[in-house]
Amino acid sequence: MKTSEIFTSNLPVGEKLSVKRTRFEPKSVDNKKMKRISIVSGIHGDELEGQLVIYLLADWLNKNNDKLKGIVDIYPAVNSLGVDTITRGFPLYEVDLNRTFPGSANEFLPGQVVYALANDVKGSDIAIDIHSSNIFLREIPQIRINKEYSKSTLALAKELNCDFIWIHDAVTVLEATFSHTMNSMGTKTLVVEMGVGMRLTKEYGNQLLIGILNLMKKEGIIECEEEFTVRTPFSSEIGDVFYLNAPKSGLFVPALDHCAIIKEGDKIGDIVDPLTGTIYSTLKAPNDGILFTLREYPVVYEGSLIARIFGEKSGKN
Amino acid sequence: MEKIEILRIESLSRDPLVVEGYLFKGTNPNAPKIAIVGAMEGESILPLYCASTLVDFFKNKLEKEKLKGDVLIIPSINHYALNISKRFWPLDNTDINMMFPGYELGETTQRIAKKVFDALNGYDYGVILERRPDPATCLPYIKLYKSGYEDLLAAKKFGFKLIHHRTMKSIDTVTLQYNWQLWGTKAFSIMCPSDNQVDKKVASQINQAIIRFMDKSKILNYHIFNGYESTVMDRNTISVVKSAKSGIFISKELPGNYVSKDQVIGEIVHSLEGNVIHQFLAPCNGMVTCFYSNSLIFEHAVAFRIAKIG
């Protein structure tokens, strides 16, 4: 295990900004080309679920170094200043690093940081970028795949012990993300979304750890007797994602648990006004399905996302 | 003048957000029409000031018969952010200028963008007063994307010193300028320094440029002094000077100043010990177009941009 700095910049007052990577590799190396996997998190400073997964993985690798046959690189906190200050974007510049790729050495500082990351991860066979939704929404463990790269990444996604694979259309803004940049450079890259911002969900962390170990075993990056049993995810190939946005501003009070199986017409929650004791709106499921996204932060404006439901195609979307 | 309510959004705890446009009808229905958008972000004080003083100009200072085409001015869209000194939409920190053309069933800022975009649709010309995205003090200039829809000749009618004719990034496809152009409006962004203080001289330059443009485009009949014959710049003609050290940054030159190669243009002072630890030398003969506006500078940050001459 070796920790290095992939990017450093002195800060104005007695401190240094650094983005760190730890590399795990086998003690004895034969001449065969080793596979390499990179696990990235903290591109958004307020998302911490990936830090737990990476900790669990590093702990496993420390205890099972003899099983390692490839290279595992971990980058727990890409936006390290943001992680430490509960800031989603890059502090001072207020930019979303995941809309700044591929960056360049000549750009502003956030552009230099993402450029350094992309160049360091470049050459990996697989990369996994772990996000935790944001502070507003709670997500079940899911993989998001851009349709453009689904041929090469869908099979890998199925190994990751997640509950849902969401294949979404190519949207131009997503070209500025880590995953698009790495996929276009030839590294098969998957995006995991799970849990909620600023928090850790231990069960999800353990679930994804099993998935990553399973994928690494299938890819020959680790060799071990241990069997990693993974769940079969449901996939957006066979259904539709329904969005529920707030019709009114107010305080959202959920009526269901996250990840519930629901029927059309089930009550998802109310939007209320505490000042007058009024219910502004009662939100009901537009379709049968599974509630895979649920609002966590209760203050809503008209339009705020309340829930996403995955269900059978019904022509309502 | 007609005040138009463009959108209204209720809030759990605040007054509703009410965005209004000021519509000034011209005397000639066949004359070109123009819409001007002020502060889309909070902290966009100069765009807010410029747009509101333009409202004052059309409302109180211009003789009505001199206005030929319709003018719509929306001085501010994101009052919620301006009132609490936040940059983006205060609840979820999303940037309205990354939500165009908007979506009426989408998230809050997508809905805001949609209603604003509906109000702006159909104008011949569009002006967006934009704050620079990075902490930088700059000369005001036109930013025009190389989108295939842009009108570079028309951009020169503003008479700014510089036009930054910029290669598009994928992220630019969700901006107002691009989408406005896509829908047939000749749209231009006027880039303003990101300072939070009103510089009346810079504000006056911007408003004169907008009035000059309107006069030359026959929206107004109001002759003012000519501006510059704009120089069109792109990435290749701008030299980027990055900071070799971190510390307290002091610029010795202002945007618009001409500098010679190897001239000292700024310095960095050690933030704890007070000595000068770095001097910035101009890498070429040129004109300073912008410098980093925060007094504490990171190592590797872009400190100056210089338009090359000679």
Coordinates of N, CA and C in Angstrom, one line a residue, chain A residues 124-314:
Chain A
S124 N -6.5 2.8 -16.3 CA -7.2 1.8 -15.6 C -8.1 1.0 -16.5
D125 N -8.3 -0.3 -16.2 CA -9.3 -1.1 -17.0 C -10.7 -0.7 -16.6
I126 N -10.9 -0.5 -15.3 CA -12.3 -0.2 -14.8 C -12.1 1.0 -13.8
A127 N -13.2 1.9 -13.8 CA -13.2 2.9 -12.7 C -14.7 2.9 -12.2
I128 N -14.8 3.1 -10.9 CA -16.1 3.3 -10.3 C -16.1 4.6 -9.5
D129 N -17.1 5.4 -9.9 CA -17.2 6.7 -9.3 C -18.4 6.7 -8.3
I130 N -18.2 6.8 -7.0 CA -19.3 6.6 -6.0 C -19.8 7.9 -5.6
H131 N -21.1 8.1 -5.8 CA -21.8 9.3 -5.3 C -22.9 8.9 -4.3
S132 N -23.3 9.9 -3.5 CA -24.3 9.7 -2.5 C -25.6 10.4 -2.7
S133 N -26.0 10.5 -4.0 CA -27.1 11.4 -4.2 C -26.7 12.8 -3.7
N134 N -27.6 13.5 -3.1 CA -27.2 14.8 -2.5 C -27.9 14.9 -1.2
I135 N -27.9 16.1 -0.5 CA -28.5 16.2 0.8 C -30.0 16.1 0.7
F136 N -30.6 16.2 -0.5 CA -32.0 16.4 -0.7 C -32.7 15.0 -0.9
L137 N -32.0 14.1 -1.4 CA -32.7 12.8 -1.9 C -32.0 11.6 -1.3
R138 N -32.7 10.6 -1.0 CA -32.1 9.3 -0.6 C -32.3 8.3 -1.7
E139 N -31.3 7.6 -2.0 CA -31.3 6.7 -3.2 C -31.0 5.3 -2.7
I140 N -31.6 4.3 -3.3 CA -31.2 2.9 -3.1 C -29.9 2.7 -4.0
P141 N -29.1 1.8 -3.6 CA -27.8 1.6 -4.4 C -28.1 1.3 -5.8
Q142 N -27.6 2.1 -6.7 CA -27.9 2.0 -8.1 C -26.7 2.4 -9.0
I143 N -26.7 1.9 -10.2 CA -25.7 2.2 -11.1 C -26.3 3.1 -12.2
R144 N -25.7 4.2 -12.5 CA -26.2 5.0 -13.6 C -25.2 4.9 -14.8
I145 N -25.8 4.5 -15.9 CA -25.0 4.3 -17.1 C -25.5 5.1 -18.3
N146 N -24.6 5.8 -18.9 CA -24.9 6.5 -20.1 C -25.1 5.5 -21.3
K147 N -26.3 5.7 -22.0 CA -26.6 4.8 -23.1 C -25.4 4.6 -24.0
E148 N -24.7 5.7 -24.3 CA -23.6 5.7 -25.2 C -22.6 4.6 -24.9
Y149 N -22.4 4.3 -23.6 CA -21.4 3.3 -23.2 C -21.9 2.1 -22.6
S150 N -23.2 1.9 -22.7 CA -23.9 0.8 -22.0 C -23.4 -0.6 -22.5
K151 N -23.0 -0.7 -23.8 CA -22.6 -2.0 -24.3 C -21.4 -2.5 -23.5
S152 N -20.5 -1.6 -23.2 CA -19.2 -2.0 -22.6 C -19.3 -2.1 -21.0
T153 N -20.3 -1.4 -20.5 CA -20.3 -1.3 -19.0 C -21.5 -2.0 -18.3
L154 N -22.5 -2.4 -19.1 CA -23.7 -3.0 -18.4 C -23.4 -4.3 -17.7
A155 N -22.6 -5.1 -18.4 CA -22.2 -6.4 -17.8 C -21.5 -6.2 -16.5
L156 N -20.6 -5.3 -16.4 CA -19.9 -5.0 -15.2 C -20.8 -4.5 -14.1
A157 N -21.8 -3.7 -14.5 CA -22.7 -3.1 -13.5 C -23.5 -4.2 -12.8
K158 N -23.8 -5.2 -13.5 CA -24.6 -6.3 -12.9 C -23.8 -7.1 -11.8
E159 N -22.5 -6.9 -11.8 CA -21.7 -7.6 -10.8 C -21.6 -6.8 -9.5
L160 N -22.1 -5.6 -9.5 CA -21.8 -4.7 -8.4 C -22.8 -4.8 -7.2
N161 N -23.7 -5.7 -7.2 CA -24.6 -6.0 -6.0 C -25.4 -4.8 -5.7
C162 N -25.8 -4.0 -6.8 CA -26.7 -2.9 -6.6 C -28.1 -3.3 -6.9
D163 N -29.1 -2.5 -6.5 CA -30.5 -2.9 -6.7 C -31.1 -2.5 -8.0
F164 N -30.4 -1.5 -8.6 CA -31.1 -0.9 -9.8 C -30.0 -0.4 -10.8
I165 N -30.2 -0.6 -12.1 CA -29.3 -0.1 -13.1 C -30.1 0.9 -13.9
W166 N -29.7 2.1 -14.0 CA -30.5 3.1 -14.7 C -29.6 3.5 -15.9
I167 N -30.1 3.1 -17.1 CA -29.5 3.5 -18.3 C -30.2 4.7 -18.8
H168 N -29.4 5.8 -18.9 CA -30.1 7.0 -19.3 C -29.5 7.5 -20.6
D169 N -30.3 8.4 -21.2 CA -29.9 8.9 -22.5 C -28.7 9.8 -22.4
A170 N -28.0 9.9 -23.5 CA -26.9 10.9 -23.5 C -27.4 12.3 -23.4
V171 N -26.9 13.0 -22.5 CA -27.3 14.5 -22.4 C -26.0 15.2 -22.5
T172 N -26.0 16.3 -23.2 CA -24.7 17.0 -23.5 C -23.9 17.4 -22.3
V173 N -24.7 17.8 -21.2 CA -23.9 18.3 -20.0 C -23.1 17.2 -19.4
L174 N -23.6 15.9 -19.6 CA -22.9 14.8 -18.9 C -21.6 14.5 -19.6
E175 N -21.3 15.2 -20.7 CA -20.0 15.0 -21.4 C -18.9 15.6 -20.5
A176 N -19.3 16.5 -19.5 CA -18.3 17.1 -18.7 C -18.1 16.3 -17.4
T177 N -18.6 15.1 -17.3 CA -18.4 14.3 -16.1 C -17.2 13.4 -16.1
F178 N -16.8 13.0 -14.9 CA -15.7 12.0 -14.8 C -16.0 10.8 -15.7
S179 N -17.2 10.2 -15.5 CA -17.5 8.9 -16.2 C -17.4 9.1 -17.7
H180 N -18.0 10.1 -18.2 CA -17.9 10.3 -19.7 C -16.5 10.4 -20.2
T181 N -15.7 11.2 -19.4 CA -14.4 11.5 -19.8 C -13.6 10.2 -19.8
M182 N -13.7 9.4 -18.7 CA -12.9 8.2 -18.6 C -13.4 7.1 -19.6
N183 N -14.7 7.0 -19.8 CA -15.2 6.1 -20.8 C -14.7 6.4 -22.2
S184 N -14.6 7.7 -22.5 CA -14.1 8.1 -23.8 C -12.6 7.9 -23.9
M185 N -11.9 7.8 -22.8 CA -10.5 7.5 -22.8 C -10.2 6.0 -22.8
G186 N -11.3 5.2 -22.8 CA -11.1 3.7 -22.8 C -11.2 3.0 -21.5
T187 N -11.4 3.7 -20.4 CA -11.6 3.1 -19.1 C -13.1 2.8 -18.9
K188 N -13.5 1.6 -18.7 CA -14.9 1.3 -18.5 C -15.3 1.9 -17.1
T189 N -16.2 2.9 -17.1 CA -16.4 3.6 -15.9 C -17.9 3.5 -15.5
L190 N -18.2 3.2 -14.3 CA -19.5 3.1 -13.7 C -19.7 4.2 -12.7
V191 N -21.0 4.7 -12.6 CA -21.3 5.7 -11.6 C -22.3 5.0 -10.6
V192 N -21.9 5.0 -9.3 CA -22.8 4.5 -8.3 C -23.5 5.7 -7.6
E193 N -24.8 5.6 -7.4 CA -25.5 6.6 -6.6 C -26.1 5.8 -5.4
M194 N -25.9 6.2 -4.2 CA -26.6 5.5 -3.1 C -26.6 6.4 -1.9
G195 N -27.7 6.1 -1.0 CA -27.7 6.8 0.2 C -28.1 8.3 0.1
V196 N -27.6 9.1 0.9 CA -27.9 10.5 1.0 C -26.7 11.3 1.3
G197 N -26.7 12.6 0.9 CA -25.5 13.4 1.2 C -25.3 13.7 2.7
M198 N -24.1 13.9 3.0 CA -23.6 14.2 4.4 C -23.8 13.1 5.4
R199 N -24.2 11.9 4.9 CA -24.5 10.9 5.9 C -23.8 9.6 5.4
L200 N -23.7 8.6 6.3 CA -23.3 7.2 5.9 C -24.4 6.3 6.1
T201 N -24.6 5.3 5.2 CA -25.6 4.3 5.3 C -24.8 3.0 5.4
K202 N -24.6 2.4 6.6 CA -23.7 1.3 6.7 C -24.1 0.1 5.9
E203 N -25.4 -0.2 5.8 CA -25.8 -1.4 5.1 C -25.5 -1.2 3.6
Y204 N -25.6 0.0 3.1 CA -25.3 0.2 1.7 C -23.8 0.1 1.4
G205 N -23.0 0.6 2.4 CA -21.6 0.5 2.3 C -21.1 -1.0 2.2
N206 N -21.7 -1.8 3.0 CA -21.3 -3.2 3.0 C -21.9 -3.9 1.7
Q207 N -23.0 -3.5 1.3 CA -23.6 -4.1 0.1 C -22.7 -3.8 -1.1
L208 N -22.2 -2.5 -1.3 CA -21.4 -2.2 -2.4 C -20.0 -2.8 -2.3
L209 N -19.5 -3.0 -1.1 CA -18.2 -3.6 -0.9 C -18.3 -5.0 -1.5
I210 N -19.3 -5.8 -1.1 CA -19.5 -7.1 -1.7 C -19.5 -7.1 -3.2
G211 N -20.2 -6.1 -3.8 CA -20.2 -5.9 -5.2 C -18.9 -5.7 -5.8
I212 N -18.1 -4.8 -5.2 CA -16.8 -4.4 -5.8 C -15.9 -5.6 -5.7
L213 N -15.9 -6.4 -4.5 CA -15.1 -7.6 -4.4 C -15.5 -8.6 -5.4
N214 N -16.8 -8.7 -5.6 CA -17.3 -9.7 -6.6 C -16.7 -9.3 -8.0
L215 N -16.8 -8.0 -8.4 CA -16.4 -7.6 -9.7 C -14.9 -7.8 -9.8
M216 N -14.1 -7.5 -8.8 CA -12.7 -7.7 -8.8 C -12.3 -9.2 -9.0
K217 N -13.1 -10.0 -8.3 CA -12.8 -11.4 -8.5 C -13.1 -11.9 -9.9
K218 N -14.2 -11.5 -10.4 CA -14.6 -11.9 -11.8 C -13.5 -11.4 -12.8
E219 N -12.9 -10.2 -12.5 CA -12.0 -9.6 -13.4 C -10.5 -10.1 -13.1
G220 N -10.4 -10.9 -12.2 CA -9.0 -11.5 -11.9 C -8.1 -10.5 -11.1
I221 N -8.7 -9.5 -10.5 CA -7.9 -8.5 -9.7 C -7.7 -9.1 -8.3
I222 N -8.6 -9.9 -7.8 CA -8.3 -10.7 -6.6 C -8.6 -12.1 -6.9
E223 N -7.9 -13.0 -6.2 CA -8.2 -14.4 -6.3 C -8.5 -14.9 -4.9
C224 N -9.6 -15.5 -4.6 CA -9.9 -16.0 -3.3 C -11.0 -17.1 -3.4
E225 N -11.1 -17.9 -2.3 CA -12.1 -18.9 -2.2 C -13.5 -18.3 -1.9
E226 N -13.5 -17.3 -1.2 CA -14.7 -16.7 -0.8 C -15.7 -16.4 -1.9
E227 N -16.9 -16.8 -1.7 CA -17.9 -16.5 -2.7 C -18.6 -15.2 -2.4
F228 N -18.8 -14.3 -3.3 CA -19.5 -13.1 -3.1 C -20.8 -13.2 -3.8
T229 N -21.9 -13.3 -3.0 CA -23.2 -13.5 -3.7 C -23.8 -12.1 -3.9
V230 N -24.2 -11.9 -5.1 CA -24.7 -10.6 -5.4 C -26.2 -10.7 -5.9
R231 N -26.9 -9.6 -5.6 CA -28.3 -9.6 -6.0 C -28.4 -9.3 -7.5
T232 N -29.6 -9.6 -8.1 CA -29.8 -9.3 -9.5 C -30.5 -8.0 -9.5
P233 N -29.9 -7.0 -10.1 CA -30.6 -5.7 -10.1 C -31.8 -5.6 -11.1
F234 N -32.7 -4.8 -10.8 CA -33.7 -4.5 -11.9 C -33.1 -3.4 -12.7
S235 N -33.6 -3.4 -14.0 CA -32.9 -2.4 -14.9 C -33.9 -1.6 -15.6
S236 N -33.5 -0.4 -15.9 CA -34.4 0.5 -16.7 C -34.7 0.1 -18.1
E237 N -33.9 -0.9 -18.5 CA -34.2 -1.5 -19.9 C -35.6 -2.0 -20.0
I238 N -36.1 -2.5 -18.8 CA -37.4 -3.2 -18.9 C -38.5 -2.4 -18.2
G239 N -38.3 -1.2 -17.9 CA -39.4 -0.4 -17.3 C -39.1 1.1 -17.5
D240 N -39.9 1.9 -16.8 CA -39.8 3.3 -16.9 C -39.5 3.9 -15.6
V241 N -38.9 5.1 -15.6 CA -38.7 5.9 -14.4 C -39.7 7.0 -14.4
F242 N -40.5 7.1 -13.3 CA -41.5 8.1 -13.2 C -41.0 9.1 -12.1
Y243 N -41.1 10.4 -12.5 CA -40.7 11.5 -11.6 C -41.9 12.1 -10.9
L244 N -41.7 12.4 -9.6 CA -42.8 13.1 -8.9 C -42.2 14.4 -8.4
N245 N -42.6 15.6 -8.9 CA -42.1 16.9 -8.5 C -43.1 17.6 -7.6
A246 N -42.7 18.4 -6.7 CA -43.6 19.1 -5.9 C -44.5 20.1 -6.7
P247 N -45.8 19.9 -6.5 CA -46.7 20.9 -7.2 C -46.8 22.2 -6.5
K248 N -46.4 22.2 -5.2 CA -46.5 23.5 -4.4 C -45.2 23.6 -3.5
S249 N -45.0 24.8 -3.1 CA -43.9 24.9 -2.1 C -44.4 24.7 -0.7
G250 N -43.6 24.2 0.2 CA -44.0 23.9 1.5 C -43.1 22.9 2.2
L251 N -43.6 22.2 3.2 CA -42.8 21.2 4.0 C -43.3 19.8 3.6
F252 N -42.4 19.0 3.1 CA -42.8 17.7 2.6 C -42.7 16.7 3.8
V253 N -43.8 16.0 4.0 CA -43.9 15.0 5.1 C -44.2 13.7 4.4
P254 N -43.2 12.8 4.4 CA -43.4 11.5 3.7 C -44.3 10.6 4.4
A255 N -45.0 9.8 3.7 CA -46.0 8.8 4.2 C -45.4 7.4 4.1
L256 N -44.4 7.2 3.3 CA -43.8 5.9 3.0 C -42.4 5.8 3.4
D257 N -41.9 4.6 3.5 CA -40.4 4.4 3.6 C -39.8 4.4 2.3
H258 N -38.6 4.8 2.3 CA -37.7 4.7 1.0 C -37.6 3.2 0.6
C259 N -37.6 3.0 -0.6 CA -37.4 1.6 -1.2 C -38.7 0.8 -1.1
A260 N -39.8 1.4 -0.8 CA -41.1 0.6 -0.7 C -41.6 0.2 -2.0
I261 N -42.2 -1.0 -2.1 CA -43.0 -1.4 -3.3 C -44.3 -0.7 -3.2
I262 N -44.7 0.0 -4.2 CA -46.0 0.8 -4.1 C -46.9 0.5 -5.3
K263 N -48.2 0.8 -5.0 CA -49.2 0.7 -6.0 C -49.6 2.1 -6.5
E264 N -50.1 2.1 -7.7 CA -50.6 3.4 -8.2 C -51.7 3.9 -7.2
G265 N -51.6 5.2 -6.9 CA -52.5 5.8 -6.0 C -52.1 5.8 -4.6
D266 N -51.1 5.0 -4.2 CA -50.6 5.1 -2.8 C -50.1 6.5 -2.5
K267 N -50.4 6.8 -1.2 CA -50.0 8.2 -0.8 C -48.5 8.2 -0.5
I268 N -47.8 9.1 -1.1 CA -46.3 9.2 -0.9 C -46.0 10.2 0.2
G269 N -46.9 11.2 0.3 CA -46.7 12.2 1.4 C -47.5 13.4 1.1
D270 N -47.4 14.4 2.1 CA -48.1 15.6 2.0 C -47.1 16.8 1.9
I271 N -47.6 17.8 1.3 CA -46.8 19.1 1.4 C -47.7 20.0 2.2
V272 N -47.2 20.5 3.3 CA -48.0 21.2 4.3 C -47.4 22.5 4.6
D273 N -48.3 23.4 5.3 CA -47.8 24.7 5.8 C -47.9 24.7 7.3
P274 N -46.8 24.6 8.0 CA -46.9 24.6 9.5 C -47.5 25.9 10.1
L275 N -47.4 27.0 9.4 CA -47.9 28.2 9.9 C -49.4 28.2 10.1
T276 N -50.1 27.6 9.2 CA -51.6 27.6 9.2 C -52.2 26.2 9.4
G277 N -51.3 25.2 9.4 CA -51.9 23.8 9.6 C -52.6 23.3 8.4
T278 N -52.2 23.8 7.2 CA -52.9 23.5 6.0 C -52.1 22.4 5.2
I279 N -52.9 21.5 4.6 CA -52.2 20.6 3.6 C -52.4 21.2 2.3
Y280 N -51.2 21.6 1.7 CA -51.3 22.2 0.3 C -51.5 21.1 -0.7
S281 N -50.9 20.0 -0.6 CA -51.0 19.0 -1.6 C -50.7 17.6 -1.1
T282 N -51.5 16.6 -1.5 CA -51.2 15.2 -1.2 C -50.6 14.5 -2.4
L283 N -49.5 13.9 -2.3 CA -48.8 13.3 -3.5 C -49.1 11.8 -3.5
K284 N -49.5 11.4 -4.7 CA -49.9 9.9 -4.9 C -49.0 9.3 -6.0
A285 N -48.8 8.0 -5.9 CA -48.0 7.4 -6.9 C -48.7 7.3 -8.2
P286 N -48.0 7.8 -9.3 CA -48.6 7.8 -10.6 C -48.6 6.4 -11.2
N287 N -47.9 5.4 -10.6 CA -47.8 4.1 -11.2 C -47.4 3.1 -10.2
D288 N -47.6 1.8 -10.5 CA -47.0 0.8 -9.6 C -45.5 0.8 -9.7
G289 N -44.8 0.3 -8.7 CA -43.4 0.3 -8.9 C -42.6 0.3 -7.6
I290 N -41.4 0.6 -7.7 CA -40.5 0.7 -6.5 C -40.1 2.1 -6.3
L291 N -40.2 2.6 -5.1 CA -39.8 4.0 -4.7 C -38.3 4.0 -4.5
F292 N -37.6 4.3 -5.6 CA -36.1 4.1 -5.4 C -35.4 5.4 -5.0
T293 N -36.1 6.6 -5.2 CA -35.6 7.9 -4.7 C -36.7 8.5 -3.9
L294 N -36.3 9.0 -2.7 CA -37.3 9.7 -1.9 C -36.7 10.9 -1.3
R295 N -37.5 12.0 -1.3 CA -36.9 13.3 -0.7 C -36.6 13.1 0.8
E296 N -35.4 13.6 1.1 CA -34.9 13.5 2.5 C -35.0 14.9 3.1
Y297 N -34.7 15.9 2.4 CA -34.7 17.3 3.0 C -36.1 17.8 2.8
P298 N -36.8 18.2 3.9 CA -38.2 18.4 3.8 C -38.7 19.8 3.1
V299 N -37.8 20.8 3.1 CA -38.3 22.0 2.5 C -38.3 21.9 1.0
V300 N -39.4 22.2 0.4 CA -39.5 22.1 -1.0 C -40.1 23.4 -1.6
Y301 N -39.7 23.6 -2.9 CA -40.3 24.7 -3.7 C -41.1 23.9 -4.8
E302 N -42.0 24.7 -5.4 CA -42.6 24.1 -6.6 C -41.6 23.6 -7.5
G303 N -41.7 22.3 -7.9 CA -40.7 21.7 -8.8 C -39.7 20.8 -8.1
S304 N -39.5 21.0 -6.8 CA -38.5 20.2 -6.1 C -38.8 18.7 -6.3
L305 N -37.8 17.9 -6.6 CA -38.0 16.4 -6.8 C -38.4 15.8 -5.5
I306 N -39.5 15.1 -5.5 CA -40.0 14.4 -4.3 C -39.6 12.9 -4.3
A307 N -39.8 12.3 -5.5 CA -39.6 10.8 -5.6 C -39.4 10.4 -7.0
R308 N -38.7 9.3 -7.1 CA -38.7 8.6 -8.4 C -39.1 7.2 -8.2
I309 N -39.9 6.8 -9.2 CA -40.5 5.4 -9.0 C -40.1 4.6 -10.3
F310 N -39.6 3.4 -10.1 CA -39.4 2.6 -11.2 C -40.5 1.6 -11.4
G311 N -41.1 1.6 -12.5 CA -42.2 0.6 -12.7 C -42.3 0.2 -14.2
E312 N -43.3 -0.6 -14.4 CA -43.5 -1.1 -15.8 C -43.9 0.1 -16.7
K313 N -43.6 -0.1 -17.9 CA -43.9 0.9 -18.9 C -45.5 1.0 -19.0
S314 N -46.0 2.2 -18.9 CA -47.5 2.3 -18.9 C -48.0 3.3 -19.9

